[in-house]
XYZ file of C-alpha atoms in Angstrom:
449
model
C 73.662 97.601 93.518
C 70.247 96.144 92.638
C 70.052 92.617 91.280
C 68.837 93.955 87.939
C 71.867 96.250 87.640
C 74.566 93.946 88.920
C 75.294 91.888 85.822
C 75.168 94.971 83.591
C 77.736 96.767 85.750
C 79.970 93.711 85.829
C 79.860 93.520 82.036
C 81.114 97.108 81.865
C 83.785 96.410 84.457
C 84.988 93.256 82.727
C 85.524 95.166 79.515
C 87.812 97.479 81.465
C 89.900 94.612 82.765
C 91.610 94.180 79.413
C 93.220 97.560 79.904
C 94.523 96.693 83.372
C 95.684 93.147 82.710
C 99.302 94.166 83.110
C 98.803 95.108 86.757
C 100.178 92.501 89.160
C 97.884 90.899 91.668
C 99.880 92.295 94.573
C 99.927 95.698 92.901
C 96.140 95.814 92.599
C 95.824 95.427 96.358
C 99.096 97.060 97.354
C 100.275 93.834 98.963
C 103.433 93.446 100.992
C 104.851 90.126 99.859
C 105.265 87.140 102.164
C 105.760 89.043 105.407
C 102.741 89.307 107.727
C 102.808 90.583 111.294
C 106.569 90.174 111.652
C 106.431 86.588 110.357
C 107.987 85.606 107.026
C 107.140 82.730 104.667
C 109.895 81.702 102.261
C 109.312 80.185 98.774
C 109.696 76.681 100.246
C 106.820 77.386 102.654
C 109.027 77.608 105.762
C 107.666 80.002 108.393
C 110.019 82.007 110.611
C 110.388 85.388 112.273
C 111.116 88.162 109.805
C 114.483 89.836 110.149
C 114.899 93.538 110.899
C 116.004 94.037 107.291
C 112.933 92.209 105.925
C 110.596 94.307 108.069
C 112.306 97.467 106.824
C 112.002 96.346 103.205
C 108.299 95.705 103.757
C 107.819 99.140 105.292
C 109.622 100.787 102.381
C 107.366 98.938 99.935
C 104.151 99.749 101.770
C 104.982 103.427 102.239
C 104.700 103.751 98.464
C 101.173 102.333 98.339
C 99.564 103.099 101.723
C 98.409 106.704 101.490
C 97.305 108.676 104.543
C 93.570 109.270 104.996
C 92.112 112.684 104.263
C 88.976 114.603 105.166
C 86.638 112.894 107.605
C 88.660 109.684 107.263
C 91.477 111.460 109.127
C 89.387 111.507 112.321
C 88.368 108.603 114.560
C 84.709 107.786 115.153
C 82.799 105.380 117.369
C 80.642 104.242 114.464
C 81.377 104.347 110.735
C 79.066 102.681 108.235
C 80.329 101.065 105.025
C 77.884 100.366 102.191
C 78.772 97.158 100.379
C 76.749 98.254 97.359
C 78.547 101.593 97.275
C 81.887 99.888 97.804
C 81.234 97.653 94.792
C 80.424 100.694 92.671
C 83.599 102.435 93.879
C 85.710 99.411 92.944
C 84.185 99.307 89.465
C 84.946 103.001 88.927
C 88.578 102.502 89.899
C 88.887 99.491 87.631
C 87.686 101.576 84.679
C 90.768 103.782 85.056
C 93.211 100.896 85.440
C 94.486 102.305 88.739
C 95.381 100.447 91.929
C 92.607 100.371 94.509
C 93.093 103.390 96.793
C 93.836 102.961 100.501
C 90.346 103.988 101.632
C 88.905 101.052 99.657
C 91.601 98.531 100.585
C 91.234 99.419 104.260
C 87.436 99.658 104.336
C 87.342 103.334 105.312
C 89.388 102.664 108.442
C 87.070 100.207 110.211
C 88.763 98.500 113.177
C 85.958 96.005 113.779
C 82.451 94.954 112.805
C 79.818 95.759 115.418
C 76.768 95.702 113.133
C 75.538 94.082 109.931
C 72.556 95.984 108.522
C 70.023 95.250 105.785
C 68.895 98.461 104.061
C 65.990 97.313 101.902
C 65.075 100.860 100.844
C 68.467 101.339 99.211
C 69.064 97.711 98.173
C 72.123 97.561 100.389
C 74.038 95.690 103.049
C 76.066 97.727 105.521
C 78.957 96.885 107.847
C 79.373 99.251 110.787
C 81.890 99.620 113.589
C 84.534 101.899 115.105
C 87.027 103.484 112.729
C 90.320 105.367 112.867
C 92.842 107.006 110.563
C 95.440 104.440 109.550
C 99.213 104.218 109.583
C 101.909 101.518 109.383
C 103.284 99.681 112.402
C 106.950 98.721 112.719
C 106.159 95.268 111.300
C 104.177 96.630 108.345
C 100.691 96.051 109.764
C 98.070 98.693 108.967
C 96.833 100.040 112.301
C 94.793 102.886 113.712
C 96.621 106.036 114.755
C 94.488 106.471 117.885
C 94.612 103.058 119.570
C 96.932 100.937 117.429
C 94.055 98.575 116.614
C 94.435 96.628 113.349
C 92.441 97.997 110.399
C 90.025 95.737 108.491
C 91.095 94.929 104.945
C 89.019 94.361 101.808
C 91.252 91.457 100.820
C 90.261 89.513 103.954
C 86.557 90.308 103.508
C 86.676 88.978 99.936
C 88.395 85.726 101.017
C 85.961 85.266 103.907
C 82.905 85.796 101.693
C 84.154 83.534 98.904
C 84.900 80.657 101.270
C 81.770 80.488 103.407
C 80.601 77.312 101.688
C 84.097 75.776 101.772
C 84.119 76.188 105.539
C 80.587 74.899 106.141
C 81.595 71.293 106.857
C 84.562 71.789 109.177
C 85.037 75.504 109.734
C 88.268 77.394 109.135
C 91.340 76.242 110.988
C 95.091 76.316 111.223
C 97.258 73.969 113.252
C 100.995 73.635 113.793
C 101.842 70.062 114.692
C 105.028 68.070 115.344
C 105.328 64.841 113.375
C 105.049 61.400 114.957
C 108.498 60.588 113.540
C 109.916 63.700 115.206
C 108.501 62.680 118.567
C 109.989 59.206 118.158
C 113.412 60.663 117.328
C 113.166 62.949 120.335
C 112.307 60.058 122.667
C 115.235 58.062 121.297
C 117.555 61.048 121.792
C 116.434 61.554 125.378
C 116.858 57.843 126.021
C 120.540 58.135 125.098
C 121.217 61.277 127.077
C 121.632 61.620 130.808
C 122.169 64.830 132.695
C 124.814 64.929 135.380
C 123.691 66.120 138.828
C 123.230 69.892 138.697
C 123.702 70.106 134.923
C 121.442 72.610 133.145
C 118.967 70.822 130.809
C 119.491 73.599 128.243
C 122.725 71.891 127.102
C 120.543 69.308 125.365
C 118.224 71.779 123.667
C 120.037 72.023 120.313
C 120.144 68.237 119.962
C 116.514 67.956 121.019
C 115.408 70.469 118.390
C 117.354 68.660 115.689
C 115.810 65.345 116.700
C 112.323 66.852 116.941
C 112.514 68.242 113.414
C 110.173 70.666 111.623
C 106.542 71.034 112.567
C 103.850 70.765 109.926
C 101.223 73.392 109.135
C 97.680 72.319 108.274
C 95.062 74.717 106.895
C 91.368 74.072 106.299
C 88.550 76.142 104.816
C 90.527 78.904 103.061
C 93.196 79.103 100.325
C 96.675 78.458 101.719
C 98.082 81.218 99.485
C 95.827 83.954 100.901
C 96.712 86.719 103.349
C 93.917 85.277 105.501
C 95.856 81.997 105.819
C 99.117 83.833 106.504
C 97.479 85.721 109.377
C 96.170 82.481 110.913
C 99.627 80.933 110.786
C 101.434 84.076 111.957
C 99.108 84.542 114.948
C 99.427 80.862 115.886
C 103.206 81.051 115.516
C 103.446 84.173 117.679
C 101.193 82.639 120.350
C 103.550 79.662 120.573
C 106.572 81.941 120.859
C 104.948 83.824 123.742
C 103.945 80.621 125.541
C 107.399 79.102 125.108
C 109.329 82.226 126.186
C 111.011 82.447 122.770
C 109.604 85.983 122.525
C 109.089 88.261 125.527
C 105.511 89.264 126.182
C 104.906 92.982 125.544
C 101.998 92.903 128.007
C 102.330 92.971 131.784
C 100.707 90.051 133.563
C 101.287 87.599 130.717
C 104.353 85.529 131.660
C 105.238 82.565 129.495
C 103.953 79.093 130.294
C 107.562 78.042 130.855
C 107.895 80.625 133.609
C 104.742 79.338 135.262
C 105.659 75.664 134.949
C 109.315 75.476 135.992
C 110.117 73.117 138.872
C 106.692 71.501 138.811
C 105.834 67.863 138.227
C 105.254 66.819 134.594
C 104.532 63.493 132.953
C 106.672 63.036 129.860
C 103.776 61.481 127.941
C 101.519 64.523 128.454
C 102.177 67.844 126.741
C 100.045 71.016 126.670
C 98.755 72.581 123.488
C 96.938 75.893 123.025
C 94.665 77.211 120.338
C 92.608 80.352 119.727
C 88.971 79.954 118.813
C 86.129 82.202 117.712
C 83.941 83.260 120.643
C 81.721 86.312 121.181
C 79.567 87.404 124.087
C 76.562 87.428 121.762
C 75.164 87.868 118.266
C 71.750 89.516 118.465
C 69.236 90.777 115.890
C 66.075 92.849 115.800
C 62.699 91.235 115.277
C 62.544 92.168 111.584
C 65.883 90.541 110.825
C 67.435 93.721 109.419
C 69.937 94.600 112.160
C 72.529 92.286 113.703
C 74.879 93.253 116.537
C 78.125 91.444 117.373
C 79.403 91.866 120.945
C 82.655 90.773 122.557
C 86.331 90.524 121.621
C 85.753 87.475 119.403
C 88.644 85.301 120.590
C 89.306 82.924 123.456
C 92.499 80.954 124.090
C 91.935 77.277 124.883
C 94.166 74.468 126.098
C 94.223 70.681 126.355
C 96.796 68.055 127.146
C 98.095 65.911 124.304
C 98.667 62.276 125.226
C 101.794 61.058 123.401
C 101.827 57.355 122.458
C 104.945 55.213 122.060
C 104.812 55.600 118.269
C 104.880 59.373 118.616
C 101.258 60.015 117.716
C 99.320 62.542 119.785
C 95.658 62.503 120.791
C 93.647 64.866 122.933
C 93.575 63.542 126.477
C 90.325 65.292 127.322
C 91.903 67.165 130.224
C 94.171 70.134 130.746
C 97.062 71.162 132.932
C 96.170 73.801 135.545
C 99.140 75.982 134.676
C 98.365 75.700 130.966
C 94.795 76.773 131.787
C 96.159 79.703 133.766
C 98.234 80.821 130.805
C 95.286 80.455 128.387
C 93.009 82.465 130.692
C 95.653 85.163 131.084
C 96.066 85.483 127.315
C 92.285 85.703 126.808
C 91.940 88.398 129.483
C 94.790 90.454 128.003
C 94.028 89.801 124.340
C 92.783 93.303 123.504
C 95.955 94.829 124.921
C 98.126 92.192 123.252
C 96.452 92.841 119.890
C 97.518 96.485 120.033
C 101.106 95.619 120.962
C 101.348 92.814 118.379
C 98.978 93.800 115.518
C 98.881 90.305 114.010
C 96.538 89.354 116.863
C 94.361 92.347 115.949
C 94.370 91.112 112.352
C 93.145 87.762 113.679
C 90.305 89.481 115.555
C 89.351 91.215 112.319
C 89.275 87.880 110.487
C 86.851 86.611 113.113
C 84.565 89.642 112.615
C 84.672 89.452 108.816
C 84.103 85.692 108.789
C 81.084 85.924 111.077
C 79.675 88.800 109.002
C 80.230 86.884 105.751
C 78.712 83.709 107.162
C 75.717 85.684 108.417
C 75.210 87.215 104.956
C 75.229 83.783 103.303
C 73.414 81.769 105.967
C 70.593 84.296 106.452
C 70.381 85.066 102.692
C 70.804 88.763 103.386
C 71.581 89.585 99.758
C 68.109 88.388 98.776
C 66.542 90.328 101.630
C 68.346 93.494 100.559
C 67.855 93.018 96.802
C 71.626 93.125 96.358
C 74.112 90.779 94.738
C 77.747 90.981 95.861
C 79.024 90.057 92.432
C 82.157 92.216 92.510
C 83.417 90.584 95.704
C 82.843 87.104 94.331
C 84.195 87.648 90.822
C 87.698 86.144 90.555
C 88.733 88.349 87.632
C 87.317 91.573 89.004
C 89.102 91.142 92.329
C 91.954 88.708 91.828
C 93.562 87.940 95.158
C 97.314 88.328 95.728
C 98.979 84.927 96.123
C 101.526 84.442 98.882
C 103.783 81.424 99.274
C 101.733 78.779 101.072
C 102.983 78.142 104.642
C 103.923 74.474 105.065
C 106.427 73.961 107.883
C 108.097 75.669 110.804
C 111.781 75.055 111.380
C 112.454 73.334 114.725
C 111.444 75.960 117.248
C 110.137 74.697 120.538
C 110.904 74.802 124.231
C 111.488 72.026 126.708
C 110.982 71.759 130.441
C 112.770 69.145 132.534
C 110.208 68.472 135.233
C 110.445 66.168 138.204
C 108.553 63.427 136.361
C 109.682 63.878 132.756
C 110.145 66.265 129.857
C 107.424 68.614 128.645
C 107.608 69.725 125.021
C 105.489 72.753 124.128
C 105.161 72.911 120.355
C 101.550 72.410 119.212
C 99.047 75.158 118.541
C 96.205 76.285 116.336
C 93.352 78.619 115.419
C 89.726 77.555 114.933
C 86.926 79.670 113.437
C 83.444 78.150 113.548
C 81.365 81.108 112.415
C 78.329 78.936 111.677
C 77.967 78.178 115.385
C 78.053 81.894 116.221
C 75.358 82.587 113.615
C 73.290 79.612 114.789
C 73.290 80.874 118.390
C 71.930 84.353 117.562
C 69.250 85.823 119.833
C 66.523 88.445 119.341
C 67.064 91.850 120.950
C 63.944 94.010 120.674
C 65.946 97.160 121.488
C 67.818 97.038 118.171
C 66.317 99.396 115.590
C 66.838 100.463 111.985
C 67.825 103.976 113.119
C 71.518 103.030 113.020
C 71.686 103.660 109.267
C 69.501 106.787 109.318
C 72.471 109.140 108.822
C 73.150 107.698 105.357
C 74.817 109.953 102.777
C 75.510 109.644 99.056
C 79.050 108.313 99.625
C 79.898 104.628 100.207
C 80.889 105.310 103.813
C 79.650 107.754 106.434
C 79.742 108.376 110.200
C 76.816 107.981 112.553
């Protein structure tokens, strides 16, 4: 959509909104409530694992709105190109009829990742390109590819990423799950009163320890707490903790829990490991003209550091890490692609990384101006009103404890960090990249290379 046409088209579209005002926000996008990746958020903001019944209810709901792909969309391809100008036009046409956005729009023509961001000056367009598959529903209600099980990109996440580039400029996008200082103090007091008899299993104290420790707090930065984007961050962080703490069995061989690795080793009670996932790619390269960008790598690395716990219960990064915690973080990073296909919420997190880097690149490099395109539909709050989930606030006491030779280790902290500006800043020139990637363009808003 050219800059000169954009506002005119929006004016037409806005007049159509009156006719569709009765549609719910979730209905417009075909949302699935407060259940993401097998993790539920209740109206009080408490995060927990979804029950079998809740997952089934979600599947029943989604089966009514997630339609199977047809035509060329029913086949996988190594490279599918999605025109953002054409996608905007397609959204406007649907809005004129008052219908829900169809699955091919909501799921970005089946893209499972973003490998390229292209500027098509001749057609006043920006293009996202990457592998694509037909889509289906996983057992937990995630939308995944039928060929590999990889999570499918979603329009809803692209819109949130693009709208919040400036909000994330100062401190990035992040999620953290943290125990409270008061909870740590209560736990220390509890342990001070309790003594294990020789040979007694430390697990007898676990219920009391969890009660003393209390709920952990969720902190979100850079994106709306009521968005699906935020729910994915929290759900992926929550599931990572459950894997590390042996609360949930790993579905991937070679990824034992940290607790399995660390039993019967020496631990200082004032030092506890924490893990987080951060945005990291092998490279972001561009051609000399600045019209083709290529993103390489899985996009996520798991990191770890020891938390030093003070007497008042506050925690600060100690600037060092435990070797076994490092081993677990490295193992998760190496097996992340496989894990993402077994637990699609991690694939959804990878997709957030791709979409956030692409959105940040578009804003930071002023690609709309270069293309002669304005992404007005994506940014317009009334045209694309985002579904609102219950904001995640706390996690009920759910943590694991190790009784080491030198003290107790509590594994409860975690997080996700997305600093897309750093990825964009570190881009390099690759003279082998050419404009030929988009040469197969058709009249539709998506096509295969």
